[in-house]
Coordinates of C-alpha atoms in Angstrom, one line a residue:
X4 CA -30.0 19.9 -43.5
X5 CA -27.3 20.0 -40.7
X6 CA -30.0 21.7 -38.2
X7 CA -32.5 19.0 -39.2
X8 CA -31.8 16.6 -36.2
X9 CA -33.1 19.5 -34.0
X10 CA -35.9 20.3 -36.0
X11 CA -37.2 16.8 -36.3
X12 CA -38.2 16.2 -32.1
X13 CA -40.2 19.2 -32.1
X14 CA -44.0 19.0 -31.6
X15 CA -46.1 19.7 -35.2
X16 CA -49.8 20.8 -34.8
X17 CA -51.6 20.8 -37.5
X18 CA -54.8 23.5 -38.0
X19 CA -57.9 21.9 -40.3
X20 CA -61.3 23.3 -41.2
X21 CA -64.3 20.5 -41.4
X22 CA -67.4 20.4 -42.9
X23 CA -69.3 17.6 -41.7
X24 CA -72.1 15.9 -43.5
X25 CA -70.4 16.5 -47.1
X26 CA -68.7 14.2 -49.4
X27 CA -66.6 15.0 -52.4
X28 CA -64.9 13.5 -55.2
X29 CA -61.6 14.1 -54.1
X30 CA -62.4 13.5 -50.2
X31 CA -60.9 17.1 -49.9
X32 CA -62.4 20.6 -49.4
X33 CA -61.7 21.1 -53.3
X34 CA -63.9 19.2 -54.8
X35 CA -67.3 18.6 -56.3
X36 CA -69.4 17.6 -53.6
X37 CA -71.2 14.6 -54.0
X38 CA -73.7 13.8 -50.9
X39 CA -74.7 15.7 -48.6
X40 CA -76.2 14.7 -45.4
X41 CA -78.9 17.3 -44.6
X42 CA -79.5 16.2 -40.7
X43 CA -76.3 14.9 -39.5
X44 CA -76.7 14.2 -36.0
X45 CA -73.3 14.6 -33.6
X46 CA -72.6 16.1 -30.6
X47 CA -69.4 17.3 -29.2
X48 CA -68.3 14.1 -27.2
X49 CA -68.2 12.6 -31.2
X50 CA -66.0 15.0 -32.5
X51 CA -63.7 15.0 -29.6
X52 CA -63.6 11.4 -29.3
X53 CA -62.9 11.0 -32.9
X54 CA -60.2 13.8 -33.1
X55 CA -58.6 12.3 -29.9
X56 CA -58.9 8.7 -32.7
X57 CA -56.3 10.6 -34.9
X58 CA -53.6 12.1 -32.1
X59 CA -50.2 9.6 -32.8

């Protein structure tokens, strides 16, 4: 714990695998899935304007 104030300003990136157009009942990868959207429509400016939505 004493090296913690260094650790603490460093930059975290975080690695995540999506699958787009399912639902589950845990809203996680794990569980049962639920819906499925079987012609999901996105394009790449979606998904980069959304993941640029979740940068803080």
């Amino acid at each position: 714990t004493r090296l913690l104030e260094y650790i603490t300003d460093a930059d975290k990136t975080y690695n995540a695998t999506i699958e787009l157009g399912k639902s589950t009942d845990t809203y996680d990868g794990e569980g049962m899935v639920t819906d499925v959207v079987p012609d999901l429509s996105v394009n790449e400016f979606d998904i980069q304007s959304s993941i640029e939505a979740l940068k803080g």
